[in-house]
mmCIF file of C-alpha atoms and ligand atoms in Angstrom:
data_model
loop_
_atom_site.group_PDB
_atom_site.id
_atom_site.type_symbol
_atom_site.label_atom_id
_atom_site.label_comp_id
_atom_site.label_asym_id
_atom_site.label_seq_id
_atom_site.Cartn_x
_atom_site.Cartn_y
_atom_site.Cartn_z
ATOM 1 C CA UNK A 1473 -149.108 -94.130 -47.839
ATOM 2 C CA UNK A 1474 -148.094 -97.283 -49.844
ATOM 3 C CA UNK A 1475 -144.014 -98.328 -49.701
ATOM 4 C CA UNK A 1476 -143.908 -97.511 -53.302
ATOM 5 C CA UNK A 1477 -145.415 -94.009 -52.940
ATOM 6 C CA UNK A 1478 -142.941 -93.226 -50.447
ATOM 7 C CA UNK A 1479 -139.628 -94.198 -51.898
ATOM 8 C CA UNK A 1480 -140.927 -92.230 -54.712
ATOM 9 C CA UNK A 1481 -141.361 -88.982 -52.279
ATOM 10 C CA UNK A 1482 -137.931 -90.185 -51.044
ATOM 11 C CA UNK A 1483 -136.327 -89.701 -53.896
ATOM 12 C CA UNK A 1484 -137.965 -86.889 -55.176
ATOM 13 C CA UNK A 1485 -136.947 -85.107 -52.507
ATOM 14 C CA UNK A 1486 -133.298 -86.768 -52.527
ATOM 15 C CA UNK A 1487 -132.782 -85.399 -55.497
ATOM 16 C CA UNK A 1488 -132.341 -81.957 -54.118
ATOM 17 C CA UNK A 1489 -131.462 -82.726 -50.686
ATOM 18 C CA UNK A 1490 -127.730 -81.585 -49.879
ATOM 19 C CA UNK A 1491 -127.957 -83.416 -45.633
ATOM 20 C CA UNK A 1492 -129.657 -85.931 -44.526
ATOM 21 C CA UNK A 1493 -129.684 -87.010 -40.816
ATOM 22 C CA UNK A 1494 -130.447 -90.192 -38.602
ATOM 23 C CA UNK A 1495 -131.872 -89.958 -35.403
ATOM 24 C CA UNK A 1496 -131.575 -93.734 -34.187
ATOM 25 C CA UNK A 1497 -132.269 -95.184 -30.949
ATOM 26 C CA UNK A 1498 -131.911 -99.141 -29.405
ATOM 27 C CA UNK A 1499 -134.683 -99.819 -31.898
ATOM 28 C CA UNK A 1500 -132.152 -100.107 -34.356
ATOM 29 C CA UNK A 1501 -130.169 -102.208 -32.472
ATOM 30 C CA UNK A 1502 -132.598 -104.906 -31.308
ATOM 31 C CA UNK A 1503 -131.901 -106.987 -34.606
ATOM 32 C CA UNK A 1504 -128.657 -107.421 -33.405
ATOM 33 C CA UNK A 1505 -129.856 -109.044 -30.559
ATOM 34 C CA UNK A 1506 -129.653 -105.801 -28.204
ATOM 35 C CA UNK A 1507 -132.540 -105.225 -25.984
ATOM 36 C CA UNK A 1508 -134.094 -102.209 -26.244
ATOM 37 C CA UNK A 1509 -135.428 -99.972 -22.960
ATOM 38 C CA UNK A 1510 -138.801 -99.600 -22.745
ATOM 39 C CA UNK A 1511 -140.380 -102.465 -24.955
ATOM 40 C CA UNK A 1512 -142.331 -105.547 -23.155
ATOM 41 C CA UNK A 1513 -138.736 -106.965 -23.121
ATOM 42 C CA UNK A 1514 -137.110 -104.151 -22.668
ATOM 43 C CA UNK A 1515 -134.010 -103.340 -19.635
ATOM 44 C CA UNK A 1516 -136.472 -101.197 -17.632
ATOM 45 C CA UNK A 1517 -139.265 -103.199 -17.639
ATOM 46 C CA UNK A 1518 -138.299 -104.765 -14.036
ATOM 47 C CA UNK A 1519 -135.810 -102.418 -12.661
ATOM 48 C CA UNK A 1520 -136.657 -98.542 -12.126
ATOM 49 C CA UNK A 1521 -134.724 -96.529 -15.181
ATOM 50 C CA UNK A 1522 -133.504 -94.294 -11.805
ATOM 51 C CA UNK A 1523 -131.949 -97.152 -10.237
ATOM 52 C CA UNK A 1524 -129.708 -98.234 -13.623
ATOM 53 C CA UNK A 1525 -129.310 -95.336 -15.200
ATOM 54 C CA UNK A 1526 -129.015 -91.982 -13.398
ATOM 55 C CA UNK A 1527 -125.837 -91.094 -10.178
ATOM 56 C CA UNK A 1528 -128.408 -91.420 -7.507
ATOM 57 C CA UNK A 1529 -128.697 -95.130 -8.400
ATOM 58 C CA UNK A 1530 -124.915 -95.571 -8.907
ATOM 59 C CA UNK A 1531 -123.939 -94.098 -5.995
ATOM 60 C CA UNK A 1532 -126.229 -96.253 -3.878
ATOM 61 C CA UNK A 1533 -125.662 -99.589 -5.438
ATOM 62 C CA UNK A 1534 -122.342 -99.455 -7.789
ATOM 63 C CA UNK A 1535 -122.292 -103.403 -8.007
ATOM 64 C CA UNK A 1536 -125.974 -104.016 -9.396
ATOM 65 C CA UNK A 1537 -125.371 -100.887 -11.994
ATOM 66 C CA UNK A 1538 -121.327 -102.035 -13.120
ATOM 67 C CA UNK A 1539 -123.482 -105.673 -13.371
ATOM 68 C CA UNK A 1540 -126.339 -104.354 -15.379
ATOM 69 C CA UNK A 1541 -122.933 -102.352 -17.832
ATOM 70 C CA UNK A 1542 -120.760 -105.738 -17.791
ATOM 71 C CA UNK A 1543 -123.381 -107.505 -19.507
ATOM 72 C CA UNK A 1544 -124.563 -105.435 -21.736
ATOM 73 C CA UNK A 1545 -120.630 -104.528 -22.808
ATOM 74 C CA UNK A 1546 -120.727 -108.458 -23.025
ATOM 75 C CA UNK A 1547 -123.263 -108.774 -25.257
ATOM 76 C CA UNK A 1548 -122.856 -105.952 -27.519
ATOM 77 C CA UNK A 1549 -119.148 -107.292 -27.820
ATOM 78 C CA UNK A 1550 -120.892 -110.622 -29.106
ATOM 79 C CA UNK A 1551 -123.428 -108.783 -31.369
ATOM 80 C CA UNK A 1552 -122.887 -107.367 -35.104
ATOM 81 C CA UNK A 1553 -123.970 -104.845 -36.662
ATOM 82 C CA UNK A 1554 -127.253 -105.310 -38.768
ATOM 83 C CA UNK A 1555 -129.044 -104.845 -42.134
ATOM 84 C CA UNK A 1556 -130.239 -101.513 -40.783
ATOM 85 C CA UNK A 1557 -126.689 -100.060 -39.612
ATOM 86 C CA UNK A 1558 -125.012 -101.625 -42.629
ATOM 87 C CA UNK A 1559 -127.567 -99.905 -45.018
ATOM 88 C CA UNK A 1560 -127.298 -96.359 -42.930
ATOM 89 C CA UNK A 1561 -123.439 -96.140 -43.610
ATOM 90 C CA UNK A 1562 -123.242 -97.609 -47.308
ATOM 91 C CA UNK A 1563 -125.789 -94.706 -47.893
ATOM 92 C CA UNK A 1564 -123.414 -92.215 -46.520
ATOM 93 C CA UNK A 1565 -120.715 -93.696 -49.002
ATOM 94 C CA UNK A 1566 -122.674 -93.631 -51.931
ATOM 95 C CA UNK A 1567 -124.053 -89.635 -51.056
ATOM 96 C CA UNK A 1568 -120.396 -89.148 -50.769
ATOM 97 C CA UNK A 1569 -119.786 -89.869 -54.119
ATOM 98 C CA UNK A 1570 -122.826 -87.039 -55.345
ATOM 99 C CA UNK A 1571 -121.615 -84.453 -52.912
ATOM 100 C CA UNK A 1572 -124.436 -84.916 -50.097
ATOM 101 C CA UNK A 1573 -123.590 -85.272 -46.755
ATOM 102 C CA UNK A 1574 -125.259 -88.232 -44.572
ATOM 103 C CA UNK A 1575 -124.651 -87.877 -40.692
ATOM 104 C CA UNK A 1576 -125.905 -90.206 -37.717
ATOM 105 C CA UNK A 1577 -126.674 -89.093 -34.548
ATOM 106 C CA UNK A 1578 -127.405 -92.278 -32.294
ATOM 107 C CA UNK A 1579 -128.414 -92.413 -28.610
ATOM 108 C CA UNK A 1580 -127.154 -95.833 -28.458
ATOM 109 C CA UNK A 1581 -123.944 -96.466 -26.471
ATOM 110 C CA UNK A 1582 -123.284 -99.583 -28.163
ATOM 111 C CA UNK A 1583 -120.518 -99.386 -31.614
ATOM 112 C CA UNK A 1584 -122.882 -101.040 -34.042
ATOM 113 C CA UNK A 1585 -122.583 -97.996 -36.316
ATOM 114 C CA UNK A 1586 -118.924 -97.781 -36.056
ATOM 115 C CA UNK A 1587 -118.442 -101.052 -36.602
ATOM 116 C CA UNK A 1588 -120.944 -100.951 -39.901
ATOM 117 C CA UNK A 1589 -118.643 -98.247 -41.154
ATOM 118 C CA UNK A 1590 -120.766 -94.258 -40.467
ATOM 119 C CA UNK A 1591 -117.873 -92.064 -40.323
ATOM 120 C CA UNK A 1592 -120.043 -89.234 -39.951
ATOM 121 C CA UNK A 1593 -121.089 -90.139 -36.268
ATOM 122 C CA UNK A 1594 -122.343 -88.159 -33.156
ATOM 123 C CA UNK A 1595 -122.681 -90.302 -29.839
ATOM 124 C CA UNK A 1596 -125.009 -88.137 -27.795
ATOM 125 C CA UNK A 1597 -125.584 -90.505 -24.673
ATOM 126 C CA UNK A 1598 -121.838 -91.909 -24.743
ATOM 127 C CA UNK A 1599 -119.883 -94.643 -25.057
ATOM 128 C CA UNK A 1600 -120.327 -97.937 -22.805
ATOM 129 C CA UNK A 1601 -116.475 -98.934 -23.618
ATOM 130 C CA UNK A 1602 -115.393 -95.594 -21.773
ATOM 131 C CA UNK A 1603 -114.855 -95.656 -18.635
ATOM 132 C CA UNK A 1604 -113.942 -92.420 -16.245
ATOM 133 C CA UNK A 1605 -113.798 -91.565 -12.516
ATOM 134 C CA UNK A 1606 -115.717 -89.948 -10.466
ATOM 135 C CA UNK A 1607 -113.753 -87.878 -8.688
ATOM 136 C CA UNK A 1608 -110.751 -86.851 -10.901
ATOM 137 C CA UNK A 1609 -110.008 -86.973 -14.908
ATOM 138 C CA UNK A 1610 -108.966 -90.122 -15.640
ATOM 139 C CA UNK A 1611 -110.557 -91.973 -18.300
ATOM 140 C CA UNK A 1612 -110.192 -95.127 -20.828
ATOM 141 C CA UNK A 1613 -111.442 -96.518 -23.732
ATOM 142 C CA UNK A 1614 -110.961 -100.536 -23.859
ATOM 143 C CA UNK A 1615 -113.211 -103.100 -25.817
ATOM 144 C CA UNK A 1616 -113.455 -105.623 -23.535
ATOM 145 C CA UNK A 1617 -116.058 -106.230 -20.169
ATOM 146 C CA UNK A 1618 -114.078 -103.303 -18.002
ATOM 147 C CA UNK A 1619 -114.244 -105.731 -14.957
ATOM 148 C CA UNK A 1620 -111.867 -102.866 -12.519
ATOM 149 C CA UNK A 1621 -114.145 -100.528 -10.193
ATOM 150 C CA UNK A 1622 -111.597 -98.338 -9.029
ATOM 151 C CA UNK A 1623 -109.421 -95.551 -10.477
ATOM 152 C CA UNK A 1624 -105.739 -96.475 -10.895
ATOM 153 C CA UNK A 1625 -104.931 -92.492 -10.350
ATOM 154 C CA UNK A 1626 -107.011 -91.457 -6.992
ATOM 155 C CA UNK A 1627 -108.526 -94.829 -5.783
ATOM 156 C CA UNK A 1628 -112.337 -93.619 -6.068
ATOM 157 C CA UNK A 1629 -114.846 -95.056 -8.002
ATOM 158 C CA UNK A 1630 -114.823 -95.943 -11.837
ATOM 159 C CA UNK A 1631 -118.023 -95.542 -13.894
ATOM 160 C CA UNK A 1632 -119.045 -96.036 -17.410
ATOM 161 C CA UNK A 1633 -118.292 -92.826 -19.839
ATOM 162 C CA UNK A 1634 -122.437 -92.891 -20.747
ATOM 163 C CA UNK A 1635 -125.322 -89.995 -19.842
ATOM 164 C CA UNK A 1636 -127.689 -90.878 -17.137
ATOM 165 C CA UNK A 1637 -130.992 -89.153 -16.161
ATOM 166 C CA UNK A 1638 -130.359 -85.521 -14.635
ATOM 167 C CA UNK A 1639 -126.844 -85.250 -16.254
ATOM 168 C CA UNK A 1640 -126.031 -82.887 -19.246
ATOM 169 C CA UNK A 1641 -124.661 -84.816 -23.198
ATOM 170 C CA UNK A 1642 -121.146 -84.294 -23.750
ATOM 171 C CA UNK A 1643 -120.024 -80.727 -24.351
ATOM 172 C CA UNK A 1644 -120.299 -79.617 -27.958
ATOM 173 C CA UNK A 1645 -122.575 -83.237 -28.812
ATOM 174 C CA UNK A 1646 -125.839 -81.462 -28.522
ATOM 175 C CA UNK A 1647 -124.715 -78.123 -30.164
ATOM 176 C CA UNK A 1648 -123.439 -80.098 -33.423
ATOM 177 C CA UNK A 1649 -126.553 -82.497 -33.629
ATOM 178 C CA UNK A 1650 -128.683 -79.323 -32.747
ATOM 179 C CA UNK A 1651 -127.225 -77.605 -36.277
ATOM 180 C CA UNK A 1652 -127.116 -80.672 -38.396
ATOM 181 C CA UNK A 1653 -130.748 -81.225 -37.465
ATOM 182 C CA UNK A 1654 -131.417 -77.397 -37.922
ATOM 183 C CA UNK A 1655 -129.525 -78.090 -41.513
ATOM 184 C CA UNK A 1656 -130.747 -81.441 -42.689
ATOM 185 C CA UNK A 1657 -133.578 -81.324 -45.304
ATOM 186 C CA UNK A 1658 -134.071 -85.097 -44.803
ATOM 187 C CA UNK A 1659 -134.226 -86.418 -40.847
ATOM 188 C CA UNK A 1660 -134.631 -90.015 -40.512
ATOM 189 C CA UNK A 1661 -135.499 -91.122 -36.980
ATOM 190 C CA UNK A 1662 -135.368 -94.998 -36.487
ATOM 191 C CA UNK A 1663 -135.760 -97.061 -33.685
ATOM 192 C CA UNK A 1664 -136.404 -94.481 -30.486
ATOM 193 C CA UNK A 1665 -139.277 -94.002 -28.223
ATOM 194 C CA UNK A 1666 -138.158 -90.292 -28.662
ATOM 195 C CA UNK A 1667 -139.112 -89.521 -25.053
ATOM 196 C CA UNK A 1668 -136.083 -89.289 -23.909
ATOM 197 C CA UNK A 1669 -134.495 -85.342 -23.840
ATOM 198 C CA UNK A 1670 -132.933 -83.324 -25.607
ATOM 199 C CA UNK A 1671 -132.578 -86.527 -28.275
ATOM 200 C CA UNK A 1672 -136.361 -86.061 -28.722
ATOM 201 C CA UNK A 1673 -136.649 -82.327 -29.564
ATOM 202 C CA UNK A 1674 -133.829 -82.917 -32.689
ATOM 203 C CA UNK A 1675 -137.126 -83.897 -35.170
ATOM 204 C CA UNK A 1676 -139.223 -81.409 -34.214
ATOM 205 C CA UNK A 1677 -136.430 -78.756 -34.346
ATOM 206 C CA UNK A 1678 -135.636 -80.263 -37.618
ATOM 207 C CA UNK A 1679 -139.087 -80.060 -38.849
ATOM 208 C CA UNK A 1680 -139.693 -76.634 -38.055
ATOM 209 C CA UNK A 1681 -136.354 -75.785 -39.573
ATOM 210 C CA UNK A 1682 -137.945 -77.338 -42.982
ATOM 211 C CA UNK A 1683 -136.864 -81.098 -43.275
ATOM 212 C CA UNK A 1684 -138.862 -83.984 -44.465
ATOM 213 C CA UNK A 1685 -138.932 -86.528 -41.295
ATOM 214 C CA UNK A 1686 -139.368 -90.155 -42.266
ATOM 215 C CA UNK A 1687 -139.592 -92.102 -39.146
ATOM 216 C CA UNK A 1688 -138.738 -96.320 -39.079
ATOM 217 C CA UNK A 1689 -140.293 -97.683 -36.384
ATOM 218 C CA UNK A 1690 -142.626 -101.054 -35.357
ATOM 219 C CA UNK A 1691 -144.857 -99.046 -33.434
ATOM 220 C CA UNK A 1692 -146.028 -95.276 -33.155
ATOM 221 C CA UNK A 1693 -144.136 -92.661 -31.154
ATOM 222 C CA UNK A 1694 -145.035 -89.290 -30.763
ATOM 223 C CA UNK A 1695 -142.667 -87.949 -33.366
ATOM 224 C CA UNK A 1696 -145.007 -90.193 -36.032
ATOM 225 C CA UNK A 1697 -147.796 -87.746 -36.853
ATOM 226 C CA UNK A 1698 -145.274 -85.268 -37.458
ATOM 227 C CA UNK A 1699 -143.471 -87.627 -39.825
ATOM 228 C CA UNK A 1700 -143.761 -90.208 -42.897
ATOM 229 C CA UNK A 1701 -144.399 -92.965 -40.943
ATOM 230 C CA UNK A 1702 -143.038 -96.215 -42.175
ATOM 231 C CA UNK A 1703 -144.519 -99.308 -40.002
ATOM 232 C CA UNK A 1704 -141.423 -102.322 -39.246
ATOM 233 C CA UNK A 1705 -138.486 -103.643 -38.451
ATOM 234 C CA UNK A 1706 -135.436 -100.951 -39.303
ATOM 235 C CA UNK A 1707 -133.476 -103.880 -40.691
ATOM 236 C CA UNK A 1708 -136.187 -104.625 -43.778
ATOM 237 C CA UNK A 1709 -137.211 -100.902 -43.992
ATOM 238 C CA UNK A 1710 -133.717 -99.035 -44.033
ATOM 239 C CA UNK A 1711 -132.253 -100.996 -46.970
ATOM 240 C CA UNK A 1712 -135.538 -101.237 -48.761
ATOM 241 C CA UNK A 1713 -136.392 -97.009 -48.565
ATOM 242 C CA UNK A 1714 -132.693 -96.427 -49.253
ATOM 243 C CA UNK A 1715 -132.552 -98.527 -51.688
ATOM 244 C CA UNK A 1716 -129.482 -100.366 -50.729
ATOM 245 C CA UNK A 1717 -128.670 -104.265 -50.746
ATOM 246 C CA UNK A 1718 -127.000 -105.319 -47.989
ATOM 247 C CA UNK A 1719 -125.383 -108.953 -47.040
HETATM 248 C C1 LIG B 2403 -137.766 -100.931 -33.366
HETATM 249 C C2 LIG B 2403 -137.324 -102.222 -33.486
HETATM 250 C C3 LIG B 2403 -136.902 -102.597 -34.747
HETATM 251 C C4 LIG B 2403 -137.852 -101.999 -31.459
HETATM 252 N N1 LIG B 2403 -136.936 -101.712 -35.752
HETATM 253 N N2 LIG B 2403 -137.847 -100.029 -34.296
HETATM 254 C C5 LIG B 2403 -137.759 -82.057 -21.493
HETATM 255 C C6 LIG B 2403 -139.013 -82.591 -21.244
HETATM 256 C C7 LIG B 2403 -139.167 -83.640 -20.313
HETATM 257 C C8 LIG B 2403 -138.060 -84.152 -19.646
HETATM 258 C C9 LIG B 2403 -136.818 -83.607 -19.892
HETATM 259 C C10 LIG B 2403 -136.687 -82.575 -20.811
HETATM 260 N N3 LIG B 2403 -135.362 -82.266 -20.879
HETATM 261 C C11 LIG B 2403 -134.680 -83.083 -20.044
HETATM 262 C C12 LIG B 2403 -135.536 -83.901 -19.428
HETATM 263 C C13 LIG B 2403 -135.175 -84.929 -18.415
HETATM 264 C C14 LIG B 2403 -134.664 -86.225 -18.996
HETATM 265 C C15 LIG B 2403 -135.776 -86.829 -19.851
HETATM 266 O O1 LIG B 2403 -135.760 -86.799 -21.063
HETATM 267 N N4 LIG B 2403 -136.764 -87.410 -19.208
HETATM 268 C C16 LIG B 2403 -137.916 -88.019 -19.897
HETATM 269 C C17 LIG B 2403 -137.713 -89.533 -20.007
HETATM 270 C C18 LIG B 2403 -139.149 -87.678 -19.145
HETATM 271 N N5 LIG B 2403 -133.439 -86.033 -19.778
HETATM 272 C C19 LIG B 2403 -132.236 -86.009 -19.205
HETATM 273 O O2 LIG B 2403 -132.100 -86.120 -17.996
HETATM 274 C C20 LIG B 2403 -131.045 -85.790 -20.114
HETATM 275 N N6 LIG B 2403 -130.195 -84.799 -19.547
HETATM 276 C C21 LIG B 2403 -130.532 -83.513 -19.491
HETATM 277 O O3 LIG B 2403 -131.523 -83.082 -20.004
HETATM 278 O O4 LIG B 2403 -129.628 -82.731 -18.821
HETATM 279 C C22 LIG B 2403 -129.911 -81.361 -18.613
HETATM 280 C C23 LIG B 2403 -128.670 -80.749 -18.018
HETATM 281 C C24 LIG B 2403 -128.104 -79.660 -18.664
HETATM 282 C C25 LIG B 2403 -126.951 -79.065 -18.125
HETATM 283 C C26 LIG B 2403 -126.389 -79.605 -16.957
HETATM 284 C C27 LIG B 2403 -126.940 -80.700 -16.353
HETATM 285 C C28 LIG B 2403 -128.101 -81.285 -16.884
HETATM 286 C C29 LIG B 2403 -130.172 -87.048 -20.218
HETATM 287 C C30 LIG B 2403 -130.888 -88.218 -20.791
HETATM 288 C C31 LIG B 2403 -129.970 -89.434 -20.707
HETATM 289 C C32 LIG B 2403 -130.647 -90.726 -21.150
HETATM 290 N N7 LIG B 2403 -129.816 -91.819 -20.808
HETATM 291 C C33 LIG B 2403 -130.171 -93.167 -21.239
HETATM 292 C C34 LIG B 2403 -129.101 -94.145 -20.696
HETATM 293 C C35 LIG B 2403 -127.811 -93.977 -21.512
HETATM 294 C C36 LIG B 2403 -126.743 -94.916 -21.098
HETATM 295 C C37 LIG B 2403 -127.066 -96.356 -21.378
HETATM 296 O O5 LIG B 2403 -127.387 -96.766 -22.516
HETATM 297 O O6 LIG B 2403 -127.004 -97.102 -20.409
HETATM 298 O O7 LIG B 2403 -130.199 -93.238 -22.675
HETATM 299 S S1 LIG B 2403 -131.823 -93.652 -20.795
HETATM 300 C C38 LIG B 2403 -132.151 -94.560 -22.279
HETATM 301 O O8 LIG B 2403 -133.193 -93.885 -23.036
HETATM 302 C C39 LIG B 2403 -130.868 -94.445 -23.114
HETATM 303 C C40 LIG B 2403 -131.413 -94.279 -24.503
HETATM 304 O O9 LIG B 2403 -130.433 -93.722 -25.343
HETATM 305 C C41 LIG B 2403 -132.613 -93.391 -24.258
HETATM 306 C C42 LIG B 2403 -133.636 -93.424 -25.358
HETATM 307 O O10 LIG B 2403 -134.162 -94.708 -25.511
HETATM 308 P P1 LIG B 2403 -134.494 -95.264 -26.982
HETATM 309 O O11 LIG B 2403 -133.250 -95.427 -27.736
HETATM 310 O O12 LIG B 2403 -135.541 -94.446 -27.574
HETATM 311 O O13 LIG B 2403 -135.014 -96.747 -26.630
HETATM 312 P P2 LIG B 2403 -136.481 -97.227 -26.195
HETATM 313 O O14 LIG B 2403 -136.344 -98.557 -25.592
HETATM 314 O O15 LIG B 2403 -137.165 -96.186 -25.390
HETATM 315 O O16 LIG B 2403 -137.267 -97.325 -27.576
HETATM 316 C C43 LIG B 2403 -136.927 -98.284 -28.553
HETATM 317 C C44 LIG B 2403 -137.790 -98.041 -29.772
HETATM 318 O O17 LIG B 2403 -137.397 -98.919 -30.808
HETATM 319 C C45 LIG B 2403 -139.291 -98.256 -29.549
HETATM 320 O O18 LIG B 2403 -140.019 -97.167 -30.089
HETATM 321 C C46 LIG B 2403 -139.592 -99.549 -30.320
HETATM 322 O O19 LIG B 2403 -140.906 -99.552 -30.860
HETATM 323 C C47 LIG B 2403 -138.561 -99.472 -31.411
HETATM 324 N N8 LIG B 2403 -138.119 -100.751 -31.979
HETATM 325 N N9 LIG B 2403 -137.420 -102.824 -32.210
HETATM 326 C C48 LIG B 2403 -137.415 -100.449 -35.499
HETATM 327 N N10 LIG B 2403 -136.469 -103.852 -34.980
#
């Protein structure tokens, strides 16, 4: 299908559409200068994901995983938020204003979205400026590179506030994201491999549920022949589909 054909189908079905939902991943991100996971430059491309991202790994090399956290928390401190995020939450403004709700559910720990301005936001893999023990229940929220590695209340170890591999999204994320997706008659999903569970089953839930799925991405996933696939970089395709001019 042509880009003209498509923001025509967009709008079409827009025009009665009362939700509409993103799905985003580090995809949307990279343009900011994030690396994404899996891509030929992506994090996991030299280090096993197990290793970085999952308690097994932490517990059996804390310093290489806080490293791996300190500079991305660097770097994401550095970064701003794109054409793509800054498109995504001027939308959700200007639905606002005809009574249609626009809500983003990102797997991204990074606060791109925030920082473009979503209000409507669901973090379903966490936050890397959160930090928590543990052992017991403290936790923190600071915007800097957390540089401490122990926990000021029992002494044990600190980690960051994010889901790894094996553990479960943060209770009541994945029960709101699940309804919103079951509820959305548009689902966008931009920027994710979408192999990564439960993240990945949102569009197909959504689907079956009866919502167009438009997916932004510069490659195929396995969400795309499910979906109107639109080929490229979220920060040209986002503004461009929604129509939205961003500086
Ligand atoms: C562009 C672009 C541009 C580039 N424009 N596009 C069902 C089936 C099979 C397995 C499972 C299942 N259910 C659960 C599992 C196990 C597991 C899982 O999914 N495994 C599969 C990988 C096989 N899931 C879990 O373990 C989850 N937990 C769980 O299920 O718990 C159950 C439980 C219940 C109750 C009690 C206890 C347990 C947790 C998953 C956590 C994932 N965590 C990470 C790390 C987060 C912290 C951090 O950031 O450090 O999340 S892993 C990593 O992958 C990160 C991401 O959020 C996630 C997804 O990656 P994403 O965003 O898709 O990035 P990439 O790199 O993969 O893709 C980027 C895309 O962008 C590409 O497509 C590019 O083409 C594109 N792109 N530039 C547009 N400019």
């Amino acid at each position: 299908m042509e880009m003209k054909d498509i923001k025509e189908k967009f709008l079409e079905i827009l025009e009665k559409a009362k939700n509409i939902v993103f799905l985003t991943g580090a995809g949307i991100s990279a343009e900011s200068g994030i690396k994404t996971f899996r891509g030929e430059d992506g994090y996991y491309k030299n280090v096993s994901v197990m290793k970085l991202a999952s308690v097994e790994g932490f517990l059996e090399n804390p310093k290489l995983v806080w490293q791996w956290y300190n500079e991305r928390q660097e770097n994401i401190l550095k970064a701003k938020p794109n054409p793509a995020h800054k498109a995504i939450a001027k939308f959700e403004k200007m639905m606002e204003k005809e009574g249609k709700k626009v809500y983003v559910i990102t797997q991204n720990v990074d606060d791109l979205h925030e920082r473009a301005g979503s209000n409507n936001l669901l973090k379903l893999h966490g936050d890397i400026f959160t930090v928590k023990c543990i052992s017991c229940d403290y936790k923190e929220n600071r915007n800097e590179v957390i540089k401490e590695r122990n926990c000021p209340k029992c002494g044990q170890l600190i980690r960051p506030d994010v889901v790894w591999f094996g553990e479960a999204l943060p209770v009541g994320i994945y029960e709101k994201a699940y309804q919103l997706a079951a509820e959305s008659d548009i689902f966008f999903v931009v920027g994710t491999s979408a192999v990564v569970y439960p993240a990945a089953y949102l569009p197909v839930l959504a689907s079956s549920s009866g919502a167009t799925i438009f997916e932004v991405n510069i490659n195929e996933t396995p969400i795309s022949s499910n979906a109107i696939f639109l080929k490229g970089k979220a920060g040209e395709i986002l503004p461009e589909i929604l129509n939205i001019k961003v500086n």
